[in-house]
PDB file of C-alpha atoms in Angstrom:
ATOM      1  CA  GLY A   7      80.823 110.706  96.143  1.00 61.00           C
ATOM      2  CA  ASP A   8      83.163 110.233  92.687  1.00 72.00           C
ATOM      3  CA  SER A   9      86.344 108.525  93.242  1.00 84.00           C
ATOM      4  CA  VAL A  10      89.018 107.143  91.257  1.00 90.00           C
ATOM      5  CA  THR A  11      91.470 104.349  91.618  1.00 93.00           C
ATOM      6  CA  GLN A  12      95.014 104.812  89.853  1.00 92.00           C
ATOM      7  CA  MET A  13      97.738 101.908  88.963  1.00 87.00           C
ATOM      8  CA  GLU A  14      99.748 102.688  91.931  1.00 84.00           C
ATOM      9  CA  GLY A  15     103.577 103.483  90.979  1.00 85.00           C
ATOM     10  CA  PRO A  16     106.230 104.318  90.739  1.00 93.00           C
ATOM     11  CA  VAL A  17     106.639 102.495  87.320  1.00 96.00           C
ATOM     12  CA  THR A  18     110.101 102.083  85.785  1.00 97.00           C
ATOM     13  CA  LEU A  19     110.433 101.285  81.715  1.00 97.00           C
ATOM     14  CA  SER A  20     113.421 101.172  79.341  1.00 97.00           C
ATOM     15  CA  GLU A  21     112.968 103.349  76.608  1.00 97.00           C
ATOM     16  CA  GLU A  22     110.828 101.945  73.665  1.00 96.00           C
ATOM     17  CA  ALA A  23     108.679  99.935  76.239  1.00 97.00           C
ATOM     18  CA  PHE A  24     104.917  99.655  76.073  1.00 97.00           C
ATOM     19  CA  LEU A  25     103.158 101.645  78.793  1.00 97.00           C
ATOM     20  CA  THR A  26      99.816 101.264  80.626  1.00 97.00           C
ATOM     21  CA  ILE A  27      98.798 102.767  83.675  1.00 97.00           C
ATOM     22  CA  ASN A  28      95.240 101.536  84.785  1.00 96.00           C
ATOM     23  CA  CYS A  29      92.438 104.066  85.835  1.00 96.00           C
ATOM     24  CA  THR A  30      89.009 103.006  87.416  1.00 95.00           C
ATOM     25  CA  TYR A  31      86.514 105.161  88.477  1.00 91.00           C
ATOM     26  CA  THR A  32      82.696 105.909  90.046  1.00 88.00           C
ATOM     27  CA  ALA A  33      80.921 108.594  89.056  1.00 79.00           C
ATOM     28  CA  THR A  34      77.202 109.933  88.648  1.00 75.00           C
ATOM     29  CA  GLY A  35      75.916 110.309  85.259  1.00 75.00           C
ATOM     30  CA  TYR A  36      78.258 110.349  82.601  1.00 76.00           C
ATOM     31  CA  PRO A  37      81.424 112.278  83.494  1.00 85.00           C
ATOM     32  CA  SER A  38      83.925 113.757  81.069  1.00 88.00           C
ATOM     33  CA  LEU A  39      87.720 111.823  82.003  1.00 92.00           C
ATOM     34  CA  PHE A  40      90.810 113.304  81.565  1.00 94.00           C
ATOM     35  CA  TRP A  41      94.649 112.318  82.070  1.00 96.00           C
ATOM     36  CA  TYR A  42      96.766 115.120  83.432  1.00 96.00           C
ATOM     37  CA  VAL A  43     100.608 114.937  83.378  1.00 97.00           C
ATOM     38  CA  GLN A  44     103.170 116.688  85.627  1.00 95.00           C
ATOM     39  CA  TYR A  45     106.523 117.381  84.984  1.00 95.00           C
ATOM     40  CA  PRO A  46     109.224 117.569  87.557  1.00 90.00           C
ATOM     41  CA  GLY A  47     108.693 121.039  88.919  1.00 88.00           C
ATOM     42  CA  GLU A  48     105.627 122.059  87.215  1.00 91.00           C
ATOM     43  CA  GLY A  49     102.136 122.440  87.309  1.00 92.00           C
ATOM     44  CA  LEU A  50      99.559 119.502  85.935  1.00 94.00           C
ATOM     45  CA  GLN A  51      98.898 120.126  82.215  1.00 95.00           C
ATOM     46  CA  LEU A  52      95.859 118.310  80.158  1.00 95.00           C
ATOM     47  CA  LEU A  53      97.185 115.281  78.195  1.00 97.00           C
ATOM     48  CA  LEU A  54      94.260 114.009  76.978  1.00 97.00           C
ATOM     49  CA  LYS A  55      90.420 113.952  77.481  1.00 94.00           C
ATOM     50  CA  ALA A  56      87.075 111.783  76.506  1.00 93.00           C
ATOM     51  CA  THR A  57      83.610 113.392  76.798  1.00 89.00           C
ATOM     52  CA  LYS A  58      81.231 110.102  76.250  1.00 88.00           C
ATOM     53  CA  ALA A  59      81.690 106.383  76.094  1.00 90.00           C
ATOM     54  CA  ASP A  60      83.800 104.580  73.568  1.00 94.00           C
ATOM     55  CA  ASP A  61      85.523 108.090  72.527  1.00 94.00           C
ATOM     56  CA  LYS A  62      89.117 107.762  72.510  1.00 96.00           C
ATOM     57  CA  GLY A  63      91.411 110.512  73.697  1.00 96.00           C
ATOM     58  CA  SER A  64      94.525 110.861  71.923  1.00 97.00           C
ATOM     59  CA  ASN A  65      98.109 113.284  72.301  1.00 97.00           C
ATOM     60  CA  LYS A  66     101.720 112.798  72.105  1.00 95.00           C
ATOM     61  CA  GLY A  67     101.486 109.193  71.203  1.00 97.00           C
ATOM     62  CA  PHE A  68      99.187 108.696  74.141  1.00 98.00           C
ATOM     63  CA  GLU A  69      95.718 107.068  74.123  1.00 98.00           C
ATOM     64  CA  ALA A  70      92.732 106.139  76.341  1.00 98.00           C
ATOM     65  CA  THR A  71      89.236 104.935  75.392  1.00 97.00           C
ATOM     66  CA  TYR A  72      86.328 105.599  77.546  1.00 94.00           C
ATOM     67  CA  ARG A  73      85.084 102.416  78.796  1.00 94.00           C
ATOM     68  CA  LYS A  74      81.419 102.961  80.683  1.00 90.00           C
ATOM     69  CA  GLU A  75      80.631  99.333  81.027  1.00 91.00           C
ATOM     70  CA  THR A  76      83.948  98.813  82.682  1.00 93.00           C
ATOM     71  CA  THR A  77      84.107 102.368  84.130  1.00 92.00           C
ATOM     72  CA  SER A  78      87.832 102.604  82.723  1.00 95.00           C
ATOM     73  CA  PHE A  79      90.147 104.922  81.314  1.00 96.00           C
ATOM     74  CA  HIS A  80      93.580 103.132  81.145  1.00 97.00           C
ATOM     75  CA  LEU A  81      96.568 104.828  79.577  1.00 98.00           C
ATOM     76  CA  GLU A  82      98.653 103.834  77.198  1.00 98.00           C
ATOM     77  CA  LYS A  83     101.625 104.258  74.892  1.00 98.00           C
ATOM     78  CA  GLY A  84     102.850 102.215  72.661  1.00 96.00           C
ATOM     79  CA  SER A  85     107.001 102.983  72.970  1.00 96.00           C
ATOM     80  CA  VAL A  86     107.807 105.340  75.807  1.00 97.00           C
ATOM     81  CA  GLN A  87     110.819 107.606  75.976  1.00 97.00           C
ATOM     82  CA  VAL A  88     112.878 109.199  78.802  1.00 96.00           C
ATOM     83  CA  SER A  89     110.841 113.205  78.356  1.00 96.00           C
ATOM     84  CA  ASP A  90     107.578 111.139  79.405  1.00 97.00           C
ATOM     85  CA  SER A  91     109.282 110.752  82.574  1.00 97.00           C
ATOM     86  CA  ALA A  92     106.632 112.541  84.660  1.00 96.00           C
ATOM     87  CA  VAL A  93     103.582 111.948  86.758  1.00 95.00           C
ATOM     88  CA  TYR A  94     100.197 110.968  85.475  1.00 97.00           C
ATOM     89  CA  PHE A  95      96.732 111.986  86.951  1.00 95.00           C
ATOM     90  CA  CYS A  96      93.572 109.946  86.044  1.00 94.00           C
ATOM     91  CA  ALA A  97      90.587 112.667  86.954  1.00 92.00           C
ATOM     92  CA  PRO A  98      86.891 111.964  86.393  1.00 89.00           C
ATOM     93  CA  GLY A  99      84.474 115.132  86.050  1.00 83.00           C
ATOM     94  CA  GLY A 100      81.794 116.101  88.011  1.00 68.00           C
ATOM     95  CA  GLY A 101      79.563 116.015  84.685  1.00 60.00           C
ATOM     96  CA  GLY A 102      77.743 119.499  83.912  1.00 52.00           C
ATOM     97  CA  SER A 103      77.054 121.459  86.821  1.00 53.00           C
ATOM     98  CA  ASN A 104      79.327 120.068  88.884  1.00 58.00           C
ATOM     99  CA  TYR A 105      82.489 122.036  88.069  1.00 69.00           C
ATOM    100  CA  LYS A 106      84.840 119.790  89.619  1.00 79.00           C
ATOM    101  CA  LEU A 107      87.409 117.201  88.811  1.00 86.00           C
ATOM    102  CA  THR A 108      88.439 114.137  91.143  1.00 87.00           C
ATOM    103  CA  PHE A 109      91.909 113.659  91.030  1.00 90.00           C
ATOM    104  CA  GLY A 110      93.616 109.812  91.248  1.00 89.00           C
ATOM    105  CA  LYS A 111      97.003 109.841  93.428  1.00 91.00           C
ATOM    106  CA  GLY A 112      98.693 109.864  90.748  1.00 93.00           C
ATOM    107  CA  THR A 113     101.418 107.442  88.867  1.00 95.00           C
ATOM    108  CA  LEU A 114     105.223 107.932  88.770  1.00 95.00           C
ATOM    109  CA  LEU A 115     106.792 106.690  85.468  1.00 96.00           C
ATOM    110  CA  THR A 116     110.591 106.951  84.962  1.00 96.00           C
ATOM    111  CA  VAL A 117     112.011 106.191  81.851  1.00 97.00           C
ATOM    112  CA  ASN A 118     115.495 105.038  81.211  1.00 96.00           C
ATOM    113  CA  PRO A 119     117.537 105.543  77.969  1.00 95.00           C
TER     114      PRO A 119
ATOM    115  CA  ASN B   2      98.960 134.511  76.770  1.00 67.00           C
ATOM    116  CA  ALA B   3      99.876 133.804  80.435  1.00 80.00           C
ATOM    117  CA  GLY B   4      97.219 131.467  81.551  1.00 94.00           C
ATOM    118  CA  VAL B   5      97.398 130.894  85.251  1.00 96.00           C
ATOM    119  CA  THR B   6      99.935 132.484  87.268  1.00 97.00           C
ATOM    120  CA  GLN B   7     100.598 132.349  91.026  1.00 97.00           C
ATOM    121  CA  THR B   8     102.618 134.290  93.344  1.00 97.00           C
ATOM    122  CA  PRO B   9     105.077 133.694  95.516  1.00 97.00           C
ATOM    123  CA  LYS B  10     106.694 130.618  93.687  1.00 96.00           C
ATOM    124  CA  PHE B  11     107.919 129.600  97.394  1.00 96.00           C
ATOM    125  CA  GLN B  12     107.383 130.952 100.853  1.00 96.00           C
ATOM    126  CA  VAL B  13     108.440 129.489 104.433  1.00 97.00           C
ATOM    127  CA  LEU B  14     106.374 130.653 107.269  1.00 96.00           C
ATOM    128  CA  LYS B  15     107.054 130.013 111.062  1.00 97.00           C
ATOM    129  CA  THR B  16     103.491 128.763 112.969  1.00 97.00           C
ATOM    130  CA  GLY B  17     101.001 130.713 113.401  1.00 97.00           C
ATOM    131  CA  GLN B  18     102.003 133.403 110.676  1.00 97.00           C
ATOM    132  CA  SER B  19      99.392 134.552 108.035  1.00 96.00           C
ATOM    133  CA  MET B  20     100.247 134.895 104.513  1.00 96.00           C
ATOM    134  CA  THR B  21      98.185 134.883 101.100  1.00 97.00           C
ATOM    135  CA  LEU B  22      98.677 133.238  97.976  1.00 98.00           C
ATOM    136  CA  GLN B  23      97.695 134.911  94.854  1.00 97.00           C
ATOM    137  CA  CYS B  24      96.029 133.447  91.492  1.00 97.00           C
ATOM    138  CA  ALA B  25      95.068 135.287  88.554  1.00 97.00           C
ATOM    139  CA  GLN B  26      94.013 134.025  85.064  1.00 97.00           C
ATOM    140  CA  ASP B  27      93.745 135.967  81.410  1.00 96.00           C
ATOM    141  CA  MET B  28      91.678 132.964  80.092  1.00 94.00           C
ATOM    142  CA  ASN B  29      88.128 134.751  80.857  1.00 94.00           C
ATOM    143  CA  HIS B  30      87.328 131.427  82.971  1.00 92.00           C
ATOM    144  CA  ASN B  31      84.159 131.765  84.930  1.00 91.00           C
ATOM    145  CA  SER B  32      85.414 128.808  87.611  1.00 92.00           C
ATOM    146  CA  MET B  33      88.408 128.758  89.785  1.00 94.00           C
ATOM    147  CA  TYR B  34      90.511 126.406  92.046  1.00 95.00           C
ATOM    148  CA  TRP B  35      92.950 125.669  94.755  1.00 97.00           C
ATOM    149  CA  TYR B  36      94.555 122.334  95.023  1.00 96.00           C
ATOM    150  CA  ARG B  37      97.209 121.000  97.778  1.00 96.00           C
ATOM    151  CA  GLN B  38      99.704 118.363  96.657  1.00 95.00           C
ATOM    152  CA  ASP B  39     101.203 116.111  99.247  1.00 93.00           C
ATOM    153  CA  PRO B  40     103.543 113.067  98.695  1.00 85.00           C
ATOM    154  CA  GLY B  41     100.979 110.040  98.267  1.00 80.00           C
ATOM    155  CA  MET B  42      98.163 111.821  98.402  1.00 81.00           C
ATOM    156  CA  GLY B  43      97.527 113.346  95.266  1.00 86.00           C
ATOM    157  CA  LEU B  44      95.726 116.750  94.668  1.00 91.00           C
ATOM    158  CA  ARG B  45      93.144 117.474  96.968  1.00 93.00           C
ATOM    159  CA  LEU B  46      90.514 120.570  96.521  1.00 93.00           C
ATOM    160  CA  ILE B  47      90.404 123.067  99.309  1.00 96.00           C
ATOM    161  CA  TYR B  48      88.131 125.763  97.884  1.00 96.00           C
ATOM    162  CA  TYR B  49      86.443 126.196  94.753  1.00 93.00           C
ATOM    163  CA  SER B  50      84.578 128.865  93.037  1.00 93.00           C
ATOM    164  CA  ALA B  51      82.392 128.027  90.179  1.00 88.00           C
ATOM    165  CA  SER B  52      81.955 131.664  89.065  1.00 89.00           C
ATOM    166  CA  GLU B  53      82.523 135.388  90.298  1.00 91.00           C
ATOM    167  CA  GLY B  54      80.985 135.996  93.546  1.00 90.00           C
ATOM    168  CA  THR B  55      80.334 132.414  94.624  1.00 92.00           C
ATOM    169  CA  THR B  56      83.083 130.042  96.671  1.00 95.00           C
ATOM    170  CA  ASP B  57      82.424 126.863  97.869  1.00 93.00           C
ATOM    171  CA  LYS B  58      84.632 124.260 100.440  1.00 94.00           C
ATOM    172  CA  GLY B  59      86.281 121.192  98.773  1.00 91.00           C
ATOM    173  CA  GLU B  60      87.600 118.006 100.825  1.00 90.00           C
ATOM    174  CA  VAL B  61      90.280 119.816 102.878  1.00 95.00           C
ATOM    175  CA  PRO B  62      89.217 123.352 103.592  1.00 96.00           C
ATOM    176  CA  ASN B  63      89.758 123.833 107.424  1.00 96.00           C
ATOM    177  CA  GLY B  64      92.547 126.381 108.349  1.00 96.00           C
ATOM    178  CA  TYR B  65      92.084 128.087 104.914  1.00 97.00           C
ATOM    179  CA  ASN B  66      89.957 131.244 103.610  1.00 97.00           C
ATOM    180  CA  VAL B  67      89.273 132.592 100.093  1.00 97.00           C
ATOM    181  CA  SER B  68      88.421 135.588  98.014  1.00 97.00           C
ATOM    182  CA  ARG B  69      87.110 135.603  94.812  1.00 95.00           C
ATOM    183  CA  LEU B  70      88.151 138.856  94.508  1.00 89.00           C
ATOM    184  CA  ASN B  71      86.704 139.280  90.621  1.00 95.00           C
ATOM    185  CA  LYS B  72      86.830 137.480  87.624  1.00 95.00           C
ATOM    186  CA  ARG B  73      90.166 136.783  86.974  1.00 96.00           C
ATOM    187  CA  GLU B  74      91.674 136.709  90.486  1.00 97.00           C
ATOM    188  CA  PHE B  75      91.107 134.244  93.436  1.00 97.00           C
ATOM    189  CA  SER B  76      93.017 134.224  96.526  1.00 97.00           C
ATOM    190  CA  LEU B  77      93.696 131.773  99.313  1.00 98.00           C
ATOM    191  CA  ARG B  78      94.748 132.852 102.417  1.00 97.00           C
ATOM    192  CA  LEU B  79      96.458 131.325 105.738  1.00 96.00           C
ATOM    193  CA  GLU B  80      95.386 132.762 109.254  1.00 93.00           C
ATOM    194  CA  SER B  81      97.489 130.842 111.080  1.00 96.00           C
ATOM    195  CA  ALA B  82      99.890 128.793 109.417  1.00 96.00           C
ATOM    196  CA  ALA B  83     100.658 125.159 110.885  1.00 97.00           C
ATOM    197  CA  PRO B  84     103.234 122.844 110.068  1.00 97.00           C
ATOM    198  CA  SER B  85     100.636 120.239 108.438  1.00 96.00           C
ATOM    199  CA  GLN B  86     100.057 122.906 106.141  1.00 97.00           C
ATOM    200  CA  THR B  87     103.529 122.666 104.633  1.00 97.00           C
ATOM    201  CA  SER B  88     102.628 121.841 100.711  1.00 97.00           C
ATOM    202  CA  VAL B  89     102.535 122.612  97.278  1.00 97.00           C
ATOM    203  CA  TYR B  90      99.626 124.925  96.435  1.00 98.00           C
ATOM    204  CA  PHE B  91      98.006 124.617  92.821  1.00 97.00           C
ATOM    205  CA  CYS B  92      95.421 127.086  91.462  1.00 97.00           C
ATOM    206  CA  ALA B  93      93.454 126.008  88.399  1.00 96.00           C
ATOM    207  CA  SER B  94      90.689 127.950  86.042  1.00 95.00           C
ATOM    208  CA  SER B  95      88.181 126.219  84.106  1.00 91.00           C
ATOM    209  CA  GLY B  96      85.425 127.533  81.803  1.00 86.00           C
ATOM    210  CA  GLY B  97      82.812 126.021  83.750  1.00 73.00           C
ATOM    211  CA  GLY B  98      79.940 124.173  83.278  1.00 68.00           C
ATOM    212  CA  GLN B  99      80.280 121.544  80.613  1.00 66.00           C
ATOM    213  CA  GLN B 100      83.828 122.990  79.956  1.00 67.00           C
ATOM    214  CA  GLU B 101      85.611 121.197  82.616  1.00 79.00           C
ATOM    215  CA  THR B 102      88.942 121.171  81.699  1.00 88.00           C
ATOM    216  CA  GLN B 103      91.191 122.755  83.992  1.00 92.00           C
ATOM    217  CA  TYR B 104      94.403 125.003  83.680  1.00 94.00           C
ATOM    218  CA  PHE B 105      96.852 125.035  86.269  1.00 95.00           C
ATOM    219  CA  GLY B 106      99.582 127.577  87.480  1.00 96.00           C
ATOM    220  CA  PRO B 107     102.881 126.516  88.064  1.00 95.00           C
ATOM    221  CA  GLY B 108     102.265 125.899  92.196  1.00 96.00           C
ATOM    222  CA  THR B 109     103.493 127.709  95.389  1.00 97.00           C
ATOM    223  CA  ARG B 110     105.875 125.493  97.391  1.00 96.00           C
ATOM    224  CA  LEU B 111     105.104 126.509 101.195  1.00 97.00           C
ATOM    225  CA  LEU B 112     107.182 125.404 104.193  1.00 97.00           C
ATOM    226  CA  VAL B 113     105.543 125.843 107.694  1.00 97.00           C
ATOM    227  CA  LEU B 114     108.482 125.754 110.459  1.00 96.00           C
TER     228      LEU B 114
END
């Protein structure tokens, strides 16, 4: 079955530092890839996605590139802010008729001023 | 636009009691999902409904039942609650098929004593 390995946290950074959260996956076919973010006390919300190889998803200064050859979808941001403190989840889709996402265990990011 | 709504927000049960968690979406989505979130475990899929009239087991279905009441509503029932079911429960919906992006509700925090 599909699986995802996500960098374990917690990750603690100072404001304006560079962020990388690694994500690798195994999946059948060519799934869409997602990053979700969960702010304290809230549900998950879509941060960005990529639907095919070499696509780059981006939102709110975050980026991730769909790397089919390394089955990876690493999340990056050049300069984090305190408001980016949250839990980040990587999730490959099932592809087409599967309807399901497989979520990683999440990475807690804390950004200090 | 309310998106995905869940009730109740918080519930305390005694072991052996039953309850139903309610979920509704107003995005005309075909697919709906129930997840549980536990510390260190990420999100685990309990049940899902690919389309109105169908339901399927996810990763951790034991102790739960679901009903896809209509296209908008998808409920999760605990017939005899156990302390191991203490968790945060999230409902999500998606367009289904190639429209894999899932939209999440705010969650229900359940404590079973």
